[in-house]
Tab-separated table of C-alpha atoms in Angstrom:
chain	number	residue	atom	x	y	z
K	759	MET	CA	-6.213	25.759	-40.694
K	760	PRO	CA	-10.020	25.909	-41.128
K	761	GLU	CA	-11.248	29.250	-42.496
K	762	GLU	CA	-13.760	29.614	-39.686
K	763	LEU	CA	-10.852	30.017	-37.222
K	764	THR	CA	-9.451	33.127	-38.931
K	765	GLU	CA	-11.567	35.655	-37.050
K	766	TRP	CA	-10.986	33.822	-33.778
K	767	LEU	CA	-7.239	34.240	-34.155
K	768	SER	CA	-7.295	37.975	-34.852
K	769	PRO	CA	-6.160	40.189	-31.933
K	770	ASP	CA	-9.315	42.278	-32.269
K	771	ALA	CA	-11.452	39.217	-31.572
K	772	ALA	CA	-9.479	38.142	-28.512
K	773	ALA	CA	-10.866	38.912	-25.071
K	774	THR	CA	-8.680	41.058	-22.831
K	775	HIS	CA	-7.487	39.475	-19.608
K	776	THR	CA	-5.515	40.998	-16.764
K	777	TYR	CA	-2.520	38.980	-15.635
K	778	THR	CA	-0.752	39.751	-12.365
K	779	TYR	CA	2.457	38.031	-11.307
K	780	LEU	CA	3.119	38.043	-7.565
K	781	PHE	CA	6.500	37.138	-6.125
K	782	CYS	CA	6.442	36.124	-2.460
K	783	ASP	CA	8.743	34.799	0.231
K	784	LEU	CA	8.406	31.019	0.096
K	785	ARG	CA	8.150	30.404	3.835
K	786	THR	CA	6.072	33.411	4.936
K	787	ASP	CA	4.181	34.183	1.699
K	788	THR	CA	4.958	37.883	2.218
K	789	VAL	CA	4.694	39.741	-1.096
K	790	LEU	CA	8.124	40.853	-2.287
K	791	ALA	CA	7.097	42.424	-5.585
K	792	GLU	CA	4.545	42.475	-8.356
K	793	LEU	CA	6.561	42.225	-11.546
K	794	PRO	CA	5.679	42.087	-15.232
K	795	LEU	CA	6.672	38.969	-17.151
K	796	ARG	CA	7.060	38.156	-20.817
K	797	ASP	CA	7.335	34.909	-22.772
K	798	VAL	CA	5.271	33.202	-20.085
K	799	LYS	CA	4.339	29.533	-20.317
K	800	HIS	CA	2.987	27.477	-17.428
K	801	SER	CA	1.513	24.021	-17.009
K	802	THR	CA	-0.381	21.940	-14.470
K	803	GLU	CA	-0.022	18.154	-14.381
K	804	LEU	CA	-2.305	15.476	-12.972
K	805	ASN	CA	-0.346	13.713	-10.200
K	806	GLY	CA	2.787	15.472	-11.352
K	807	ILE	CA	4.632	18.753	-11.196
K	808	GLY	CA	3.815	21.504	-13.650
K	809	THR	CA	6.357	24.151	-14.583
K	810	LEU	CA	6.611	27.822	-15.437
K	811	SER	CA	9.125	29.640	-17.610
K	812	ALA	CA	9.210	33.396	-18.178
K	813	VAL	CA	11.469	36.401	-18.515
K	814	VAL	CA	11.525	39.171	-15.915
K	815	PRO	CA	12.303	42.445	-17.744
K	816	TYR	CA	15.074	44.527	-16.228
K	817	ASN	CA	14.393	48.166	-17.018
K	818	ALA	CA	13.713	51.535	-15.455
K	819	ASP	CA	10.243	50.409	-14.354
K	820	THR	CA	11.343	47.186	-12.640
K	821	PHE	CA	14.697	48.194	-11.123
K	822	PRO	CA	13.012	50.085	-8.225
K	823	LEU	CA	11.117	46.856	-7.381
K	824	ASP	CA	14.400	44.989	-6.771
K	825	PRO	CA	13.735	42.064	-9.142
K	826	ASP	CA	16.944	40.318	-8.054
K	827	THR	CA	15.729	39.931	-4.467
K	828	ALA	CA	12.170	39.100	-5.564
K	829	THR	CA	13.211	36.149	-7.752
K	830	ARG	CA	15.854	34.333	-5.702
K	831	PRO	CA	15.878	30.609	-6.559
K	832	GLY	CA	14.876	28.258	-3.759
K	833	ARG	CA	13.589	31.177	-1.714
K	834	THR	CA	10.741	32.661	-3.743
K	835	ALA	CA	7.214	31.639	-4.673
K	836	VAL	CA	5.491	33.000	-7.769
K	837	TYR	CA	1.757	33.153	-8.487
K	838	VAL	CA	-0.037	33.683	-11.791
K	839	ASP	CA	-3.304	35.573	-11.281
K	840	ARG	CA	-5.702	35.867	-14.218
K	841	ASP	CA	-8.651	38.198	-13.707
K	842	GLY	CA	-8.555	37.665	-9.945
K	843	VAL	CA	-8.175	33.880	-10.062
K	844	ILE	CA	-4.884	32.178	-9.226
K	845	MET	CA	-4.176	29.870	-12.141
K	846	TRP	CA	-0.723	28.693	-11.098
K	847	GLY	CA	1.631	28.772	-8.136
K	848	GLY	CA	5.064	27.374	-7.467
K	849	ILE	CA	8.693	27.867	-6.522
K	850	ILE	CA	11.467	29.519	-8.515
K	851	TRP	CA	14.328	27.051	-8.759
K	852	ALA	CA	16.595	28.611	-11.401
K	853	ARG	CA	17.287	31.870	-13.213
K	854	ASP	CA	19.732	32.983	-15.844
K	855	ARG	CA	20.540	35.906	-18.096
K	856	ALA	CA	18.150	36.630	-20.944
K	857	GLU	CA	17.845	39.418	-23.461
K	858	GLY	CA	16.530	42.448	-21.581
K	859	GLY	CA	16.185	40.669	-18.258
K	860	LYS	CA	16.450	37.313	-16.523
K	861	GLN	CA	14.877	33.975	-17.407
K	862	ILE	CA	13.216	32.204	-14.484
K	863	GLN	CA	12.302	28.546	-14.195
K	864	ALA	CA	9.765	27.497	-11.579
K	865	ALA	CA	7.871	24.353	-10.624
K	866	GLU	CA	4.659	23.780	-8.708
K	867	PHE	CA	4.811	23.596	-4.918
K	868	LEU	CA	4.951	19.797	-4.949
K	869	SER	CA	8.492	20.167	-6.295
K	870	TYR	CA	9.570	21.129	-2.767
K	871	TYR	CA	8.962	17.550	-1.648
K	872	GLN	CA	11.328	16.248	-4.302
K	873	ARG	CA	13.942	17.944	-2.145
K	874	ARG	CA	12.686	16.627	1.209
K	875	TYR	CA	13.620	13.154	2.399
K	876	VAL	CA	12.615	10.634	5.045
K	877	LYS	CA	15.607	10.692	7.410
K	878	LYS	CA	14.305	8.336	10.093
K	879	THR	CA	12.323	5.163	9.552
K	880	LEU	CA	8.577	5.770	9.213
K	881	SER	CA	6.126	2.900	8.879
K	882	THR	CA	2.579	1.715	9.328
K	883	ASP	CA	4.093	-1.438	10.879
K	884	PRO	CA	5.069	-0.844	14.526
K	885	SER	CA	7.232	-3.981	14.559
K	886	VAL	CA	9.959	-2.183	12.584
K	887	LEU	CA	9.915	0.967	14.738
K	888	LEU	CA	11.855	2.024	17.795
K	889	ASP	CA	9.224	4.649	18.675
K	890	ALA	CA	5.698	3.432	17.910
K	891	ARG	CA	4.036	6.773	18.661
K	892	TYR	CA	2.356	8.472	15.725
K	893	VAL	CA	4.167	11.033	13.575
K	894	PRO	CA	5.425	13.664	14.263
K	895	ASP	CA	6.328	12.685	17.847
K	896	GLY	CA	7.128	9.122	16.891
K	897	GLN	CA	7.651	7.060	13.742
K	898	LYS	CA	4.261	5.469	13.130
K	899	LEU	CA	2.282	6.512	10.058
K	900	TYR	CA	-1.488	6.751	10.197
K	901	PRO	CA	-2.782	3.711	8.289
K	902	ASP	CA	-5.190	4.928	5.585
K	903	GLN	CA	-3.465	5.979	2.350
K	904	ARG	CA	-4.858	9.517	2.606
K	905	PHE	CA	-3.378	9.883	6.071
K	906	ILE	CA	-0.081	8.283	5.141
K	907	VAL	CA	0.279	11.315	2.854
K	908	TRP	CA	-0.717	13.577	5.747
K	909	SER	CA	1.819	11.843	8.002
K	910	LEU	CA	4.655	12.330	5.519
K	911	LEU	CA	3.901	16.031	5.077
K	912	ARG	CA	3.444	16.516	8.819
K	913	TYR	CA	6.835	14.887	9.372
K	914	ALA	CA	8.350	17.257	6.800
K	915	GLU	CA	6.846	20.482	8.157
K	916	THR	CA	7.832	19.992	11.801
K	917	GLN	CA	11.565	20.130	11.051
K	918	VAL	CA	13.354	23.448	11.404
K	919	GLY	CA	12.820	25.442	8.210
K	920	GLY	CA	10.612	22.679	6.787
K	921	ASN	CA	7.245	24.462	6.771
K	922	ILE	CA	6.521	26.308	3.512
K	923	GLY	CA	2.917	27.066	4.383
K	924	VAL	CA	1.171	24.185	2.638
K	925	ASP	CA	-2.186	23.668	4.353
K	926	ILE	CA	-2.511	20.027	5.409
K	927	LEU	CA	-5.011	20.648	8.219
K	928	SER	CA	-7.827	20.615	5.667
K	929	MET	CA	-7.008	16.931	5.065
K	930	VAL	CA	-7.804	15.971	8.680
K	931	PRO	CA	-11.641	15.967	8.476
K	932	GLU	CA	-11.605	14.081	5.167
K	933	PRO	CA	-12.921	10.490	5.376
K	934	ASN	CA	-10.778	7.391	5.127
K	935	THR	CA	-10.394	6.014	1.626
K	936	GLY	CA	-10.683	2.492	3.017
K	937	VAL	CA	-7.297	1.508	1.578
K	938	PHE	CA	-4.733	0.579	4.229
K	939	PRO	CA	-1.394	-0.339	2.633
K	940	THR	CA	1.511	-1.577	4.704
K	941	VAL	CA	4.432	0.736	3.957
K	942	SER	CA	7.846	1.343	5.455
K	943	TYR	CA	10.223	4.151	4.532
K	944	PHE	CA	13.694	3.498	5.885
K	945	GLY	CA	15.699	6.529	6.883
K	946	TYR	CA	18.998	4.993	5.784
K	947	GLU	CA	17.627	4.847	2.208
K	948	ARG	CA	16.590	8.544	2.246
K	949	PRO	CA	13.485	8.193	0.042
K	950	ALA	CA	12.167	11.485	-1.329
K	951	ILE	CA	8.785	12.351	0.161
K	952	TYR	CA	7.370	13.179	-3.271
K	953	ASP	CA	8.426	9.754	-4.575
K	954	CYS	CA	6.739	8.071	-1.597
K	955	ILE	CA	3.460	9.853	-2.404
K	956	VAL	CA	3.685	9.035	-6.128
K	957	ALA	CA	4.232	5.332	-5.399
K	958	LEU	CA	1.224	5.252	-3.080
K	959	ALA	CA	-0.972	7.085	-5.571
K	960	LYS	CA	-0.158	4.933	-8.592
K	961	ALA	CA	-0.892	1.624	-6.900
K	962	ASP	CA	-4.108	-0.154	-7.773
K	963	ASN	CA	-6.978	1.535	-5.909
K	964	GLY	CA	-4.766	4.568	-5.350
K	965	PHE	CA	-5.688	8.249	-5.528
K	966	ASP	CA	-5.013	11.572	-7.231
K	967	PHE	CA	-3.146	14.348	-5.458
K	968	GLY	CA	-1.962	17.905	-5.846
K	969	ILE	CA	-1.526	21.270	-4.153
K	970	ASP	CA	-4.334	23.672	-5.010
K	971	VAL	CA	-3.579	27.396	-4.999
K	972	ARG	CA	-6.374	29.923	-4.655
K	973	TRP	CA	-7.606	33.097	-3.007
K	974	THR	CA	-9.806	32.823	0.079
K	975	GLN	CA	-13.158	34.560	0.039
K	976	PRO	CA	-13.040	37.990	1.708
K	977	GLY	CA	-15.039	38.332	4.897
K	978	ASN	CA	-15.200	40.155	8.249
K	979	ASN	CA	-13.298	43.052	6.695
K	980	GLU	CA	-10.418	40.678	5.978
K	981	PRO	CA	-8.871	40.820	2.497
K	982	PRO	CA	-8.477	37.625	0.465
K	983	GLN	CA	-5.462	35.502	1.347
K	984	ARG	CA	-3.463	33.128	-0.821
K	985	VAL	CA	-3.838	29.442	0.076
K	986	ARG	CA	-1.648	26.465	-0.796
K	987	GLU	CA	-3.789	23.454	0.042
K	988	MET	CA	-2.729	19.813	-0.192
K	989	LYS	CA	-5.471	17.659	-1.677
K	990	VAL	CA	-5.981	13.918	-1.990
K	991	TRP	CA	-8.869	12.957	-4.257
K	992	TYR	CA	-10.233	9.445	-3.943
K	993	PRO	CA	-10.823	7.595	-6.118
K	994	ARG	CA	-10.073	10.275	-8.743
K	995	ARG	CA	-9.859	14.008	-9.263
K	996	GLY	CA	-12.262	15.907	-11.483
K	997	ARG	CA	-15.532	15.149	-13.210
K	998	GLN	CA	-15.517	11.592	-14.463
K	999	SER	CA	-17.596	11.769	-17.632
K	1000	ALA	CA	-18.352	14.269	-20.360
K	1001	ALA	CA	-21.994	14.115	-19.315
K	1002	GLU	CA	-21.009	15.186	-15.803
K	1003	SER	CA	-18.561	17.898	-16.869
K	1004	GLY	CA	-20.498	19.221	-19.864
K	1005	LEU	CA	-17.139	19.823	-21.566
K	1006	TYR	CA	-17.173	19.583	-25.359
K	1007	PHE	CA	-14.252	20.602	-27.556
K	1008	SER	CA	-14.708	20.642	-31.335
K	1009	SER	CA	-12.687	21.522	-34.412
K	1010	GLY	CA	-15.836	22.145	-36.455
K	1011	GLY	CA	-19.052	24.102	-36.309
K	1012	PRO	CA	-19.663	27.871	-36.195
K	1013	GLU	CA	-17.539	28.424	-33.074
K	1014	PRO	CA	-14.770	25.809	-33.012
K	1015	SER	CA	-12.586	25.571	-29.929
K	1016	ILE	CA	-9.840	23.247	-31.203
K	1017	LEU	CA	-7.161	25.022	-33.221
K	1018	SER	CA	-4.913	22.036	-33.883
K	1019	TYR	CA	-4.360	18.548	-32.580
K	1020	THR	CA	-2.146	15.490	-32.596
K	1021	TRP	CA	-3.554	12.026	-32.028
K	1022	PRO	CA	-0.532	9.727	-32.097
K	1023	GLU	CA	-0.857	5.980	-31.947
K	1024	ASN	CA	2.137	4.827	-29.955
K	1025	GLY	CA	2.859	1.178	-29.283
K	1026	VAL	CA	6.329	1.790	-27.833
K	1027	GLU	CA	5.057	1.936	-24.243
K	1028	LEU	CA	2.392	-0.724	-24.762
K	1029	ALA	CA	2.680	-3.874	-22.657
K	1030	THR	CA	0.411	-6.864	-22.246
K	1031	GLU	CA	2.337	-8.261	-19.274
K	1032	VAL	CA	4.090	-6.435	-16.438
K	1033	SER	CA	6.535	-7.899	-13.944
K	1034	ALA	CA	6.955	-5.714	-10.858
K	1035	LEU	CA	10.041	-6.363	-8.726
K	1036	GLY	CA	9.953	-5.545	-5.021
K	1037	ALA	CA	12.329	-5.818	-2.084
K	1038	GLY	CA	14.779	-8.640	-1.553
K	1039	ASN	CA	17.684	-10.241	-3.366
K	1040	GLY	CA	18.150	-13.238	-5.621
K	1041	GLU	CA	15.424	-15.841	-5.473
K	1042	ALA	CA	14.008	-14.149	-2.376
K	1043	LYS	CA	13.073	-10.989	-4.329
K	1044	LEU	CA	9.362	-10.215	-4.348
K	1045	VAL	CA	7.841	-10.483	-7.822
K	1046	ALA	CA	4.319	-9.695	-9.045
K	1047	ILE	CA	3.177	-10.556	-12.575
K	1048	GLN	CA	0.017	-9.161	-14.150
K	1049	GLN	CA	-1.159	-10.000	-17.668
K	1050	ALA	CA	-3.763	-8.417	-19.959
K	1051	ALA	CA	-5.385	-11.701	-20.901
K	1052	ASP	CA	-8.177	-9.917	-22.774
K	1053	LEU	CA	-5.754	-8.198	-25.158
K	1054	ILE	CA	-3.802	-11.378	-25.792
K	1055	ALA	CA	-7.050	-13.233	-26.491
K	1056	ALA	CA	-7.995	-10.452	-28.909
K	1057	GLY	CA	-4.820	-11.023	-30.928
K	1058	TYR	CA	-2.127	-8.857	-29.310
K	1059	PRO	CA	1.234	-10.573	-28.770
K	1060	LEU	CA	2.909	-11.007	-25.419
K	1061	ILE	CA	4.738	-7.688	-24.864
K	1062	GLU	CA	6.566	-7.574	-21.553
K	1063	ALA	CA	7.637	-4.727	-19.273
K	1064	VAL	CA	9.552	-4.778	-15.993
K	1065	THR	CA	9.230	-2.196	-13.216
K	1066	THR	CA	11.186	-2.000	-9.969
K	1067	TYR	CA	10.000	-0.963	-6.488
K	1068	SER	CA	12.799	-1.905	-4.109
K	1069	ASP	CA	11.036	-0.323	-1.112
K	1070	VAL	CA	7.925	-2.514	-1.427
K	1071	VAL	CA	8.132	-5.335	1.106
K	1072	GLU	CA	4.526	-6.572	1.008
K	1073	GLN	CA	3.291	-8.916	-1.738
K	1074	ALA	CA	-0.229	-7.513	-1.768
K	1075	ARG	CA	1.062	-3.985	-2.306
K	1076	LEU	CA	3.384	-5.141	-5.082
K	1077	ASP	CA	0.459	-6.953	-6.744
K	1078	ALA	CA	-1.574	-3.741	-6.623
K	1079	THR	CA	1.303	-1.747	-8.088
K	1080	ALA	CA	1.743	-4.246	-10.924
K	1081	ARG	CA	-1.984	-4.014	-11.751
K	1082	ALA	CA	-1.725	-0.228	-11.920
K	1083	ASP	CA	1.383	-0.448	-14.122
K	1084	LEU	CA	-0.404	-2.818	-16.484
K	1085	ALA	CA	-3.443	-0.536	-16.713
K	1086	ALA	CA	-1.173	2.386	-17.638
K	1087	ARG	CA	0.740	0.328	-20.201
K	1088	THR	CA	-2.364	-0.999	-21.926
K	1089	GLN	CA	-3.567	2.584	-22.409
K	1090	ALA	CA	-0.193	3.969	-23.483
K	1091	ASP	CA	-1.245	4.365	-27.119
K	1092	VAL	CA	-3.959	6.917	-26.252
K	1093	GLN	CA	-2.033	10.196	-25.946
K	1094	PRO	CA	-3.785	12.942	-27.950
K	1095	SER	CA	-2.991	16.624	-27.510
K	1096	PHE	CA	-5.201	19.583	-28.428
K	1097	GLU	CA	-4.439	23.268	-28.793
K	1098	VAL	CA	-7.616	25.122	-27.867
K	1099	MET	CA	-8.758	28.726	-27.675
K	1100	ALA	CA	-8.793	30.052	-24.117
K	1101	ASP	CA	-11.931	32.141	-24.652
K	1102	ALA	CA	-13.933	29.743	-26.780
K	1103	ASP	CA	-16.471	27.519	-25.052
K	1104	PRO	CA	-15.354	25.690	-22.880
K	1105	ALA	CA	-13.375	28.653	-21.542
K	1106	TYR	CA	-10.016	28.358	-19.841
K	1107	GLY	CA	-10.701	28.124	-16.111
K	1108	SER	CA	-13.882	26.079	-16.507
K	1109	TYR	CA	-11.939	22.802	-16.558
K	1110	GLN	CA	-9.119	21.280	-14.568
K	1111	VAL	CA	-6.766	18.333	-14.777
K	1112	GLY	CA	-8.691	15.152	-14.042
K	1113	ASP	CA	-11.853	16.270	-15.844
K	1114	VAL	CA	-13.265	14.090	-18.606
K	1115	ALA	CA	-14.348	15.884	-21.765
K	1116	ASN	CA	-15.685	15.004	-25.203
K	1117	PHE	CA	-13.300	15.875	-28.060
K	1118	MET	CA	-14.641	15.944	-31.630
K	1119	ILE	CA	-12.466	16.278	-34.726
K	1120	ALA	CA	-14.365	17.246	-37.868
K	1121	PRO	CA	-13.375	15.413	-41.072
K	1122	ASP	CA	-10.103	16.754	-42.482
K	1123	GLU	CA	-7.180	15.598	-44.603
K	1124	GLN	CA	-5.606	13.626	-41.772
K	1125	THR	CA	-8.871	12.245	-40.414
K	1126	PRO	CA	-11.248	11.886	-43.387
K	1127	ALA	CA	-13.970	10.237	-41.317
K	1128	GLY	CA	-13.570	12.552	-38.329
K	1129	ARG	CA	-13.039	11.281	-34.835
K	1130	SER	CA	-14.500	11.706	-31.367
K	1131	ALA	CA	-13.778	10.309	-27.926
K	1132	GLU	CA	-14.229	10.903	-24.249
K	1133	LEU	CA	-10.773	11.642	-22.827
K	1134	ARG	CA	-9.339	12.626	-19.474
K	1135	ILE	CA	-7.367	15.872	-19.219
K	1136	LEU	CA	-3.915	15.023	-17.848
K	1137	SER	CA	-2.081	18.303	-18.425
K	1138	ILE	CA	-3.006	21.941	-19.055
K	1139	GLU	CA	-0.384	24.278	-20.515
K	1140	ALA	CA	-1.234	27.959	-20.958
K	1141	THR	CA	0.595	30.650	-22.909
K	1142	PRO	CA	-0.594	34.113	-21.830
K	1143	GLY	CA	0.176	36.969	-24.158
K	1144	ALA	CA	-1.130	39.592	-26.522
K	1145	GLY	CA	-3.864	38.547	-28.888
K	1146	ALA	CA	-5.673	35.241	-28.617
K	1147	GLU	CA	-4.607	33.123	-25.652
K	1148	ARG	CA	-4.021	29.471	-26.331
K	1149	VAL	CA	-4.114	26.434	-24.118
K	1150	THR	CA	-2.694	22.971	-24.802
K	1151	LEU	CA	-4.498	19.983	-23.319
K	1152	LYS	CA	-2.737	16.630	-23.112
K	1153	CYS	CA	-5.160	13.812	-22.637
K	1154	GLY	CA	-5.374	10.110	-21.926
K	1155	ALA	CA	-7.856	7.292	-21.790
K	1156	VAL	CA	-10.716	7.532	-19.289
């Protein structure tokens, strides 16, 4: 470890932050308890579901707060507040015995929709519907991809017990993305709503998505309220260049921010041709093939991958999905990870998943010539605790 990091790692040099952990009823968001946690680790994923693990101490201080009721799996939401800013929010799904308390496992609010399914056919194509009225009264999905997401979540929340307080109304005034895929979700197949959204998002010309958690601004003598807000970013979330974000992480200089890093070069997931398989059987099955002709011309061999999307019934949509799969596979060898100081510049909280930043590695034993690149932040994992906080950033190609 570089000598210049020694003083940064000392507890005396670390800034003090106040963490508050709020446990709330999932459906009403009523606060059940404010409990201390130890061994906390939480992450946020771009177009994915971040997790939280921690231990709730059981002792004379916490017993009066009824920690058993406040941490019931499948019933409780938990928020991580750092200095008055909500950094993470999600649902407790599991707990177990741990030394001096109980271990809890939670996942971001999107995890709820992994457990919600389409139980009647929903489609943008009225020809396959018995009731061509729009969701939620009927079965028709609004056509733009942003509002297909809205339709799916609206369908989910109108069922008895199906509303967990995710704000989707804020999506309504958003503009169309201009992308109008033809999609059908058949109730007899019971597709998970989360999987439907992921498939839409990853298609060529898709979008980024997530549920933001935050405090509202106080006003009119009203205290701040917690908000769970569904967001669709088109075409992408975050600031799309280092020049735009101003984010610069470095392992060198007088105030380095990078503590350690890995920069693996992984060809296992690399592909120069993708075959995407859609609906149908035998010779009637839809197939889309996309090839990275530029890489093959540059000397790469033909490396094939096959993906399956049995619910895709439209050739154009399957073509778009295959293009997106190929783009991901041709960038699969760019997967660096950086452990950074939370209080060094750029400070934790000044960046989010989706942002593009410049990462500079000073010359060292593993990288004698040094290395730098603009990379997109795909995951943020934080480990609160005594002493210097640390954050792990997993990145990918821009």
